[in-house]
Amino acid sequence: MLASNRSASIWGGFMLAALGAAFCTWAAIAPSESLCVSTGCSLYSNLTIWGLPLWWYGTGAFSLLALFCIFGKQGAARGFVWLMLAADTALLALMALTAPCAACLVVAALIAGAFVVIPGEPRRDRQQGISILLLAWGGLFFANGVALTTERMGAWNLQGPDNAPVTLYFSPSCPACRQAIAALAGAAPDTVAYRPVAENDDDILSIARMRRSVEQGVSVADALRQVVDAPNTAPDPAMSLFEQARLRWKLLRNKTRVLSTGADRLPVMLMAGMPRLPFGHGVDGAAPASAPASAQAPRPVAPQQGPSTPVQGQTGKPAPVPAGQDAVLPFLTNDFAGCGQTPASNATCN
């Protein structure tokens, strides 16, 4: 039975331990889709120790802590929850160096709650050591919480879906960015996500004008051409201070994403999967299957003077270009493959 002295604190620790055991059990048996809401969740979902998922260790630890509380073993409960908090501090440090896990932060909060609720011994040296541990845990928990919040807010697309196979970060004042956008102008609408980044205040005004044009059905390439051909350095009177603040916040999120990739210049193009290019051989070196000439020939795009970015894994060569003119970016269709799958397929990589 529960001990009469400090029974309320022991009961509180038991409730938190039972809740933690239930949550870890659910996380161990629930589908990964219902649990993974952040990069860290996907990263640690298959983490095992001696062949057993980490969630089952959490279930066992919380269950043992609940037993200590049920039988009134205050000293054992306090010492064991101290060990749990120390182990969780190490896990938080690992997540801070890699990626935050939302479900792991829930477990961390339950462990810290039980640590605070279950009373400890009044020895001064013990309390000092515990305070240092709790302070270290709190700092790491805060760092992971900020990283998780930043990740969940995501980036802002001027046009294109979030799951587009190609993501282009650009600035209106960047000549190379304008070349990249013009080269991608003929791509399928669902293959490119355009994410603007402001390098100066003039870029903010240009992006605001581009957003208004895109909302009216103008393509990103045409909207960019309009702001370049007719620059306007006057603030948009139609935008309130609140809308300007929101736009600056969205652009700041995009810039944060660019810096997180390690890039220090624009444009930045991220590609997921391998595009099936209209020329050359496949990834395995085999010649492309026969198809009508109209289906294999790339659609024309505006001639560009910018550099070309080759796609790794393609052994074929693009068609020759006139002397003094660099090759443009390859034309992108909506036929992208990740592990041989198209975006419409639900199959996953093995």
mmCIF file of C-alpha atoms in Angstrom:
data_model
loop_
_atom_site.group_PDB
_atom_site.id
_atom_site.type_symbol
_atom_site.label_atom_id
_atom_site.label_comp_id
_atom_site.label_asym_id
_atom_site.label_seq_id
_atom_site.Cartn_x
_atom_site.Cartn_y
_atom_site.Cartn_z
ATOM 1 C CA MET A 1 0.000 0.000 0.000
ATOM 2 C CA LEU A 2 1.046 3.568 -0.411
ATOM 3 C CA ALA A 3 2.995 5.002 2.515
ATOM 4 C CA SER A 4 1.074 7.554 4.524
ATOM 5 C CA ASN A 5 3.930 10.100 4.674
ATOM 6 C CA ARG A 6 4.098 12.239 1.545
ATOM 7 C CA SER A 7 1.461 10.037 -0.039
ATOM 8 C CA ALA A 8 0.231 12.839 -2.263
ATOM 9 C CA SER A 9 3.674 13.219 -3.876
ATOM 10 C CA ILE A 10 4.007 9.460 -4.320
ATOM 11 C CA TRP A 11 0.551 9.315 -5.901
ATOM 12 C CA GLY A 12 1.542 12.097 -8.290
ATOM 13 C CA GLY A 13 4.669 10.208 -9.271
ATOM 14 C CA PHE A 14 2.626 7.041 -9.798
ATOM 15 C CA MET A 15 0.172 8.817 -12.095
ATOM 16 C CA LEU A 16 2.966 10.291 -14.218
ATOM 17 C CA ALA A 17 4.751 6.938 -14.363
ATOM 18 C CA ALA A 18 1.575 5.145 -15.427
ATOM 19 C CA LEU A 19 0.931 7.763 -18.084
ATOM 20 C CA GLY A 20 4.508 7.420 -19.342
ATOM 21 C CA ALA A 21 4.234 3.625 -19.524
ATOM 22 C CA ALA A 22 0.980 3.896 -21.475
ATOM 23 C CA PHE A 23 2.444 6.442 -23.904
ATOM 24 C CA CYS A 24 5.596 4.392 -24.550
ATOM 25 C CA THR A 25 3.487 1.280 -25.153
ATOM 26 C CA TRP A 26 1.302 3.149 -27.632
ATOM 27 C CA ALA A 27 4.393 4.533 -29.388
ATOM 28 C CA ALA A 28 5.848 1.031 -29.656
ATOM 29 C CA ILE A 29 2.777 -0.531 -31.287
ATOM 30 C CA ALA A 30 1.230 2.431 -33.126
ATOM 31 C CA PRO A 31 1.847 2.897 -36.868
ATOM 32 C CA SER A 32 4.816 5.124 -37.568
ATOM 33 C CA GLU A 33 2.611 7.509 -39.582
ATOM 34 C CA SER A 34 0.626 8.433 -36.473
ATOM 35 C CA LEU A 35 3.770 9.030 -34.432
ATOM 36 C CA CYS A 36 6.219 10.710 -36.798
ATOM 37 C CA VAL A 37 5.438 14.420 -36.842
ATOM 38 C CA SER A 38 9.059 15.554 -37.033
ATOM 39 C CA THR A 39 12.359 14.506 -38.570
ATOM 40 C CA GLY A 40 13.614 13.083 -35.294
ATOM 41 C CA CYS A 41 10.567 10.806 -34.958
ATOM 42 C CA SER A 42 11.387 9.192 -38.287
ATOM 43 C CA LEU A 43 15.053 9.025 -37.344
ATOM 44 C CA TYR A 44 14.549 7.295 -34.001
ATOM 45 C CA SER A 45 11.439 5.229 -34.771
ATOM 46 C CA ASN A 46 13.540 2.181 -35.669
ATOM 47 C CA LEU A 47 16.221 2.683 -33.022
ATOM 48 C CA THR A 48 16.824 -0.573 -31.132
ATOM 49 C CA ILE A 49 19.095 -1.702 -28.313
ATOM 50 C CA TRP A 50 19.920 -5.422 -28.366
ATOM 51 C CA GLY A 51 17.129 -5.916 -30.880
ATOM 52 C CA LEU A 52 14.423 -4.268 -28.772
ATOM 53 C CA PRO A 53 12.891 -0.899 -29.735
ATOM 54 C CA LEU A 54 13.743 1.952 -27.411
ATOM 55 C CA TRP A 55 10.050 2.513 -26.639
ATOM 56 C CA TRP A 56 9.782 -0.832 -24.837
ATOM 57 C CA TYR A 57 12.643 0.188 -22.564
ATOM 58 C CA GLY A 58 10.647 3.291 -21.741
ATOM 59 C CA THR A 59 7.611 1.152 -20.940
ATOM 60 C CA GLY A 60 9.661 -1.018 -18.605
ATOM 61 C CA ALA A 61 11.303 1.952 -16.880
ATOM 62 C CA PHE A 62 8.023 3.750 -16.251
ATOM 63 C CA SER A 63 6.384 0.531 -15.059
ATOM 64 C CA LEU A 64 9.167 -0.107 -12.547
ATOM 65 C CA LEU A 65 8.904 3.470 -11.312
ATOM 66 C CA ALA A 66 5.151 3.004 -10.879
ATOM 67 C CA LEU A 67 5.766 -0.138 -8.789
ATOM 68 C CA PHE A 68 8.167 1.743 -6.531
ATOM 69 C CA CYS A 69 5.474 4.372 -5.984
ATOM 70 C CA ILE A 70 2.733 1.813 -5.343
ATOM 71 C CA PHE A 71 4.694 0.113 -2.565
ATOM 72 C CA GLY A 72 5.869 3.371 -1.057
ATOM 73 C CA LYS A 73 9.567 2.882 -1.864
ATOM 74 C CA GLN A 74 10.316 6.591 -1.872
ATOM 75 C CA GLY A 75 14.108 6.302 -1.832
ATOM 76 C CA ALA A 76 14.167 3.710 -4.611
ATOM 77 C CA ALA A 77 11.688 5.728 -6.669
ATOM 78 C CA ARG A 78 13.745 8.911 -6.263
ATOM 79 C CA GLY A 79 17.006 7.209 -7.193
ATOM 80 C CA PHE A 80 15.478 5.434 -10.172
ATOM 81 C CA VAL A 81 13.821 8.559 -11.579
ATOM 82 C CA TRP A 82 17.185 10.319 -11.176
ATOM 83 C CA LEU A 83 18.738 7.643 -13.418
ATOM 84 C CA MET A 84 15.885 8.050 -15.899
ATOM 85 C CA LEU A 85 16.434 11.805 -16.022
ATOM 86 C CA ALA A 86 20.179 11.331 -16.555
ATOM 87 C CA ALA A 87 19.566 8.903 -19.425
ATOM 88 C CA ASP A 88 16.996 11.256 -20.929
ATOM 89 C CA THR A 89 19.471 14.151 -20.704
ATOM 90 C CA ALA A 90 21.903 12.110 -22.807
ATOM 91 C CA LEU A 91 19.140 11.391 -25.337
ATOM 92 C CA LEU A 92 18.220 15.082 -25.500
ATOM 93 C CA ALA A 93 21.867 15.919 -26.176
ATOM 94 C CA LEU A 94 21.865 13.410 -29.056
ATOM 95 C CA MET A 95 18.683 14.929 -30.486
ATOM 96 C CA ALA A 96 20.142 18.436 -30.164
ATOM 97 C CA LEU A 97 23.051 17.310 -32.356
ATOM 98 C CA THR A 98 20.830 15.535 -34.907
ATOM 99 C CA ALA A 99 17.073 16.222 -35.073
ATOM 100 C CA PRO A 100 14.301 16.793 -32.501
ATOM 101 C CA CYS A 101 11.740 14.070 -31.824
ATOM 102 C CA ALA A 102 8.316 15.296 -30.724
ATOM 103 C CA ALA A 103 7.275 12.008 -29.089
ATOM 104 C CA CYS A 104 10.602 11.831 -27.234
ATOM 105 C CA LEU A 105 9.982 15.310 -25.841
ATOM 106 C CA VAL A 106 6.635 14.129 -24.452
ATOM 107 C CA VAL A 107 8.410 11.307 -22.631
ATOM 108 C CA ALA A 108 11.080 13.736 -21.435
ATOM 109 C CA ALA A 109 8.440 16.021 -19.940
ATOM 110 C CA LEU A 110 6.835 13.073 -18.091
ATOM 111 C CA ILE A 111 10.201 12.005 -16.673
ATOM 112 C CA ALA A 112 10.986 15.528 -15.491
ATOM 113 C CA GLY A 113 7.517 15.832 -13.989
ATOM 114 C CA ALA A 114 7.984 12.632 -12.001
ATOM 115 C CA PHE A 115 11.418 13.816 -10.931
ATOM 116 C CA VAL A 116 9.992 17.043 -9.545
ATOM 117 C CA VAL A 117 6.958 15.418 -7.902
ATOM 118 C CA ILE A 118 8.693 12.543 -6.111
ATOM 119 C CA PRO A 119 10.418 14.014 -3.025
ATOM 120 C CA GLY A 120 14.115 13.496 -2.431
ATOM 121 C CA GLU A 121 16.493 13.322 0.490
ATOM 122 C CA PRO A 122 17.312 16.618 2.221
ATOM 123 C CA ARG A 123 21.090 16.189 1.907
ATOM 124 C CA ARG A 124 22.690 19.367 0.555
ATOM 125 C CA ASP A 125 25.256 17.686 -1.675
ATOM 126 C CA ARG A 126 22.556 15.471 -3.172
ATOM 127 C CA GLN A 127 20.292 18.427 -3.908
ATOM 128 C CA GLN A 128 23.134 20.360 -5.551
ATOM 129 C CA GLY A 129 23.952 17.485 -7.879
ATOM 130 C CA ILE A 130 20.306 17.027 -8.753
ATOM 131 C CA SER A 131 19.885 20.730 -9.467
ATOM 132 C CA ILE A 132 22.792 20.668 -11.920
ATOM 133 C CA LEU A 133 21.284 17.671 -13.697
ATOM 134 C CA LEU A 134 17.860 19.292 -13.906
ATOM 135 C CA LEU A 135 19.406 22.517 -15.228
ATOM 136 C CA ALA A 136 21.277 20.621 -17.953
ATOM 137 C CA TRP A 137 18.103 18.735 -18.842
ATOM 138 C CA GLY A 138 16.119 21.984 -19.021
ATOM 139 C CA GLY A 139 18.606 23.647 -21.354
ATOM 140 C CA LEU A 140 18.639 20.686 -23.744
ATOM 141 C CA PHE A 141 14.845 20.365 -23.624
ATOM 142 C CA PHE A 142 14.470 24.036 -24.509
ATOM 143 C CA ALA A 143 16.944 23.727 -27.402
ATOM 144 C CA ASN A 144 15.074 20.733 -28.826
ATOM 145 C CA GLY A 145 11.742 22.506 -28.383
ATOM 146 C CA VAL A 146 12.965 25.512 -30.357
ATOM 147 C CA ALA A 147 14.353 23.261 -33.103
ATOM 148 C CA LEU A 148 11.068 21.343 -33.279
ATOM 149 C CA THR A 149 9.044 24.543 -33.494
ATOM 150 C CA THR A 150 11.255 25.853 -36.285
ATOM 151 C CA GLU A 151 10.936 22.593 -38.194
ATOM 152 C CA ARG A 152 7.175 22.397 -37.837
ATOM 153 C CA MET A 153 6.711 25.953 -39.118
ATOM 154 C CA GLY A 154 8.476 24.907 -42.300
ATOM 155 C CA ALA A 155 9.294 27.090 -45.280
ATOM 156 C CA TRP A 156 7.059 29.246 -47.461
ATOM 157 C CA ASN A 157 6.345 28.446 -51.091
ATOM 158 C CA LEU A 158 5.571 31.247 -53.470
ATOM 159 C CA GLN A 159 4.279 28.575 -55.839
ATOM 160 C CA GLY A 160 4.331 24.788 -55.943
ATOM 161 C CA PRO A 161 3.485 21.993 -53.484
ATOM 162 C CA ASP A 162 5.492 21.299 -50.355
ATOM 163 C CA ASN A 163 6.287 17.772 -51.554
ATOM 164 C CA ALA A 164 7.556 18.878 -54.968
ATOM 165 C CA PRO A 165 10.572 16.835 -56.126
ATOM 166 C CA VAL A 166 12.494 20.038 -56.889
ATOM 167 C CA THR A 167 12.790 22.993 -54.509
ATOM 168 C CA LEU A 168 14.379 26.229 -55.682
ATOM 169 C CA TYR A 169 15.438 28.963 -53.264
ATOM 170 C CA PHE A 170 15.918 32.219 -55.165
ATOM 171 C CA SER A 171 16.235 35.966 -54.792
ATOM 172 C CA PRO A 172 14.817 38.466 -57.315
ATOM 173 C CA SER A 173 18.082 40.429 -57.284
ATOM 174 C CA CYS A 174 20.207 37.354 -58.064
ATOM 175 C CA PRO A 175 21.051 37.039 -61.806
ATOM 176 C CA ALA A 176 21.788 33.319 -61.509
ATOM 177 C CA CYS A 177 18.420 32.838 -59.808
ATOM 178 C CA ARG A 178 16.653 34.514 -62.708
ATOM 179 C CA GLN A 179 18.440 32.173 -65.102
ATOM 180 C CA ALA A 180 17.418 29.122 -63.087
ATOM 181 C CA ILE A 181 13.768 30.212 -62.938
ATOM 182 C CA ALA A 182 13.678 30.876 -66.673
ATOM 183 C CA ALA A 183 15.172 27.443 -67.325
ATOM 184 C CA LEU A 184 12.520 25.806 -65.128
ATOM 185 C CA ALA A 185 9.674 27.797 -66.661
ATOM 186 C CA GLY A 186 8.538 24.842 -68.790
ATOM 187 C CA ALA A 187 8.518 22.342 -65.928
ATOM 188 C CA ALA A 188 5.304 20.668 -64.856
ATOM 189 C CA PRO A 189 3.501 22.769 -62.193
ATOM 190 C CA ASP A 190 3.679 20.076 -59.507
ATOM 191 C CA THR A 191 7.412 19.416 -59.817
ATOM 192 C CA VAL A 192 8.944 22.689 -58.590
ATOM 193 C CA ALA A 193 8.427 24.567 -55.318
ATOM 194 C CA TYR A 194 9.647 28.173 -55.570
ATOM 195 C CA ARG A 195 10.812 29.613 -52.240
ATOM 196 C CA PRO A 196 11.907 33.271 -52.298
ATOM 197 C CA VAL A 197 14.681 34.638 -50.101
ATOM 198 C CA ALA A 198 15.208 38.348 -49.504
ATOM 199 C CA GLU A 199 18.795 39.593 -49.648
ATOM 200 C CA ASN A 200 17.817 43.229 -49.100
ATOM 201 C CA ASP A 201 14.785 45.470 -48.611
ATOM 202 C CA ASP A 202 14.277 45.856 -52.363
ATOM 203 C CA ASP A 203 13.880 42.087 -52.612
ATOM 204 C CA ILE A 204 11.060 42.224 -50.091
ATOM 205 C CA LEU A 205 9.170 44.724 -52.243
ATOM 206 C CA SER A 206 9.817 42.655 -55.367
ATOM 207 C CA ILE A 207 8.646 39.445 -53.686
ATOM 208 C CA ALA A 208 5.490 41.185 -52.495
ATOM 209 C CA ARG A 209 4.734 42.208 -56.091
ATOM 210 C CA MET A 210 5.528 38.702 -57.334
ATOM 211 C CA ARG A 211 3.171 37.177 -54.784
ATOM 212 C CA ARG A 212 0.349 39.439 -55.920
ATOM 213 C CA SER A 213 0.951 38.469 -59.567
ATOM 214 C CA VAL A 214 1.154 34.748 -58.760
ATOM 215 C CA GLU A 215 -2.128 34.949 -56.853
ATOM 216 C CA GLN A 216 -3.664 36.371 -60.044
ATOM 217 C CA GLY A 217 -2.517 33.324 -62.039
ATOM 218 C CA VAL A 218 0.785 34.607 -63.423
ATOM 219 C CA SER A 219 3.683 32.140 -63.496
ATOM 220 C CA VAL A 220 6.707 32.725 -61.293
ATOM 221 C CA ALA A 221 8.917 33.308 -64.334
ATOM 222 C CA ASP A 222 6.582 35.975 -65.737
ATOM 223 C CA ALA A 223 6.092 37.577 -62.317
ATOM 224 C CA LEU A 224 9.843 37.809 -61.866
ATOM 225 C CA ARG A 225 10.263 39.280 -65.339
ATOM 226 C CA GLN A 226 7.702 41.961 -64.486
ATOM 227 C CA VAL A 227 9.482 43.124 -61.333
ATOM 228 C CA VAL A 228 12.858 43.089 -63.095
ATOM 229 C CA ASP A 229 11.635 45.034 -66.121
ATOM 230 C CA ALA A 230 9.702 47.584 -64.029
ATOM 231 C CA PRO A 231 11.406 47.906 -60.630
ATOM 232 C CA ASN A 232 9.522 49.766 -57.929
ATOM 233 C CA THR A 233 11.293 50.899 -54.768
ATOM 234 C CA ALA A 234 8.200 52.463 -53.171
ATOM 235 C CA PRO A 235 6.380 50.474 -50.474
ATOM 236 C CA ASP A 236 3.153 48.830 -51.546
ATOM 237 C CA PRO A 237 0.326 50.947 -50.112
ATOM 238 C CA ALA A 238 -2.018 47.961 -50.254
ATOM 239 C CA MET A 239 0.043 46.056 -47.675
ATOM 240 C CA SER A 240 -0.610 46.839 -44.047
ATOM 241 C CA LEU A 241 2.119 46.781 -41.436
ATOM 242 C CA PHE A 242 0.834 43.420 -40.235
ATOM 243 C CA GLU A 243 1.023 41.916 -43.751
ATOM 244 C CA GLN A 244 4.538 43.286 -44.204
ATOM 245 C CA ALA A 245 5.568 41.709 -40.898
ATOM 246 C CA ARG A 246 4.074 38.377 -41.938
ATOM 247 C CA LEU A 247 5.912 38.481 -45.254
ATOM 248 C CA ARG A 248 9.216 39.262 -43.539
ATOM 249 C CA TRP A 249 8.627 36.352 -41.152
ATOM 250 C CA LYS A 250 7.988 33.945 -44.049
ATOM 251 C CA LEU A 251 11.124 35.113 -45.848
ATOM 252 C CA LEU A 252 13.143 34.752 -42.658
ATOM 253 C CA ARG A 253 12.005 31.137 -42.387
ATOM 254 C CA ASN A 254 13.129 30.506 -45.963
ATOM 255 C CA LYS A 255 16.517 32.062 -45.309
ATOM 256 C CA THR A 256 16.884 29.876 -42.223
ATOM 257 C CA ARG A 257 16.252 26.798 -44.346
ATOM 258 C CA VAL A 258 18.891 27.901 -46.852
ATOM 259 C CA LEU A 259 21.469 28.435 -44.132
ATOM 260 C CA SER A 260 20.640 25.052 -42.605
ATOM 261 C CA THR A 261 21.722 23.381 -45.853
ATOM 262 C CA GLY A 262 25.192 24.883 -45.478
ATOM 263 C CA ALA A 263 24.854 26.987 -48.640
ATOM 264 C CA ASP A 264 26.215 30.521 -48.634
ATOM 265 C CA ARG A 265 24.949 31.688 -52.016
ATOM 266 C CA LEU A 266 21.871 31.542 -54.208
ATOM 267 C CA PRO A 267 20.225 29.877 -56.016
ATOM 268 C CA VAL A 268 19.924 26.676 -54.011
ATOM 269 C CA MET A 269 18.199 23.760 -55.722
ATOM 270 C CA LEU A 270 17.194 20.671 -53.761
ATOM 271 C CA MET A 271 16.111 17.551 -55.646
ATOM 272 C CA ALA A 272 14.408 14.439 -54.286
ATOM 273 C CA GLY A 273 14.393 11.474 -56.644
ATOM 274 C CA MET A 274 15.774 11.174 -60.147
ATOM 275 C CA PRO A 275 14.042 13.015 -62.999
ATOM 276 C CA ARG A 276 13.552 11.014 -66.172
ATOM 277 C CA LEU A 277 15.332 13.309 -68.576
ATOM 278 C CA PRO A 278 14.297 13.437 -72.218
ATOM 279 C CA PHE A 279 17.796 12.617 -73.453
ATOM 280 C CA GLY A 280 20.613 10.184 -72.786
ATOM 281 C CA HIS A 281 20.586 6.843 -71.045
ATOM 282 C CA GLY A 282 18.945 5.703 -67.859
ATOM 283 C CA VAL A 283 20.539 5.336 -64.484
ATOM 284 C CA ASP A 284 21.488 1.712 -65.205
ATOM 285 C CA GLY A 285 23.210 2.699 -68.457
ATOM 286 C CA ALA A 286 20.529 1.200 -70.679
ATOM 287 C CA ALA A 287 19.298 3.117 -73.663
ATOM 288 C CA PRO A 288 15.912 4.767 -73.246
ATOM 289 C CA ALA A 289 12.862 2.903 -74.482
ATOM 290 C CA SER A 290 11.645 3.764 -77.933
ATOM 291 C CA ALA A 291 8.956 6.410 -77.980
ATOM 292 C CA PRO A 292 7.568 8.903 -80.456
ATOM 293 C CA ALA A 293 9.957 11.695 -81.315
ATOM 294 C CA SER A 294 7.543 14.281 -79.947
ATOM 295 C CA ALA A 295 7.541 12.525 -76.559
ATOM 296 C CA GLN A 296 11.343 12.284 -76.333
ATOM 297 C CA ALA A 297 12.259 15.758 -77.502
ATOM 298 C CA PRO A 298 12.549 18.395 -74.769
ATOM 299 C CA ARG A 299 10.206 21.305 -74.934
ATOM 300 C CA PRO A 300 11.907 24.570 -75.800
ATOM 301 C CA VAL A 301 12.784 27.021 -73.083
ATOM 302 C CA ALA A 302 14.200 30.500 -73.230
ATOM 303 C CA PRO A 303 17.957 30.541 -74.034
ATOM 304 C CA GLN A 304 20.027 31.225 -70.936
ATOM 305 C CA GLN A 305 23.555 32.417 -70.278
ATOM 306 C CA GLY A 306 23.824 30.749 -66.880
ATOM 307 C CA PRO A 307 25.703 27.624 -65.925
ATOM 308 C CA SER A 308 24.229 24.163 -66.131
ATOM 309 C CA THR A 309 23.903 21.833 -63.174
ATOM 310 C CA PRO A 310 24.428 18.214 -64.246
ATOM 311 C CA VAL A 311 22.306 15.533 -62.622
ATOM 312 C CA GLN A 312 24.307 12.738 -61.066
ATOM 313 C CA GLY A 313 23.652 9.300 -62.408
ATOM 314 C CA GLN A 314 22.878 10.388 -65.980
ATOM 315 C CA THR A 315 25.370 8.990 -68.457
ATOM 316 C CA GLY A 316 23.884 10.614 -71.524
ATOM 317 C CA LYS A 317 24.876 14.037 -72.820
ATOM 318 C CA PRO A 318 22.573 16.926 -73.591
ATOM 319 C CA ALA A 319 22.183 18.225 -77.068
ATOM 320 C CA PRO A 320 24.956 20.592 -78.192
ATOM 321 C CA VAL A 321 24.390 24.303 -77.783
ATOM 322 C CA PRO A 322 25.646 27.166 -79.902
ATOM 323 C CA ALA A 323 29.165 28.427 -79.303
ATOM 324 C CA GLY A 324 29.482 30.928 -76.487
ATOM 325 C CA GLN A 325 26.231 29.769 -74.832
ATOM 326 C CA ASP A 326 26.077 27.459 -71.835
ATOM 327 C CA ALA A 327 23.622 24.623 -71.609
ATOM 328 C CA VAL A 328 20.393 25.310 -69.751
ATOM 329 C CA LEU A 329 18.994 23.267 -66.909
ATOM 330 C CA PRO A 330 17.377 20.039 -68.154
ATOM 331 C CA PHE A 331 13.678 20.192 -68.747
ATOM 332 C CA LEU A 332 11.784 18.649 -65.836
ATOM 333 C CA THR A 333 8.583 16.685 -66.251
ATOM 334 C CA ASN A 334 6.345 15.385 -63.510
ATOM 335 C CA ASP A 335 7.814 11.913 -64.034
ATOM 336 C CA PHE A 336 10.129 11.735 -61.042
ATOM 337 C CA ALA A 337 11.260 8.530 -59.424
ATOM 338 C CA GLY A 338 12.361 7.790 -55.893
ATOM 339 C CA CYS A 339 13.559 4.169 -55.736
ATOM 340 C CA GLY A 340 11.842 3.631 -59.085
ATOM 341 C CA GLN A 341 8.564 5.152 -57.934
ATOM 342 C CA THR A 342 6.641 8.122 -59.235
ATOM 343 C CA PRO A 343 5.143 10.795 -56.982
ATOM 344 C CA ALA A 344 1.688 9.255 -57.457
ATOM 345 C CA SER A 345 2.872 5.930 -56.082
ATOM 346 C CA ASN A 346 2.635 5.091 -52.397
ATOM 347 C CA ALA A 347 5.413 2.515 -52.557
ATOM 348 C CA THR A 348 8.444 3.045 -50.359
ATOM 349 C CA CYS A 349 12.115 2.231 -50.689
ATOM 350 C CA ASN A 350 13.363 -1.029 -49.262
#
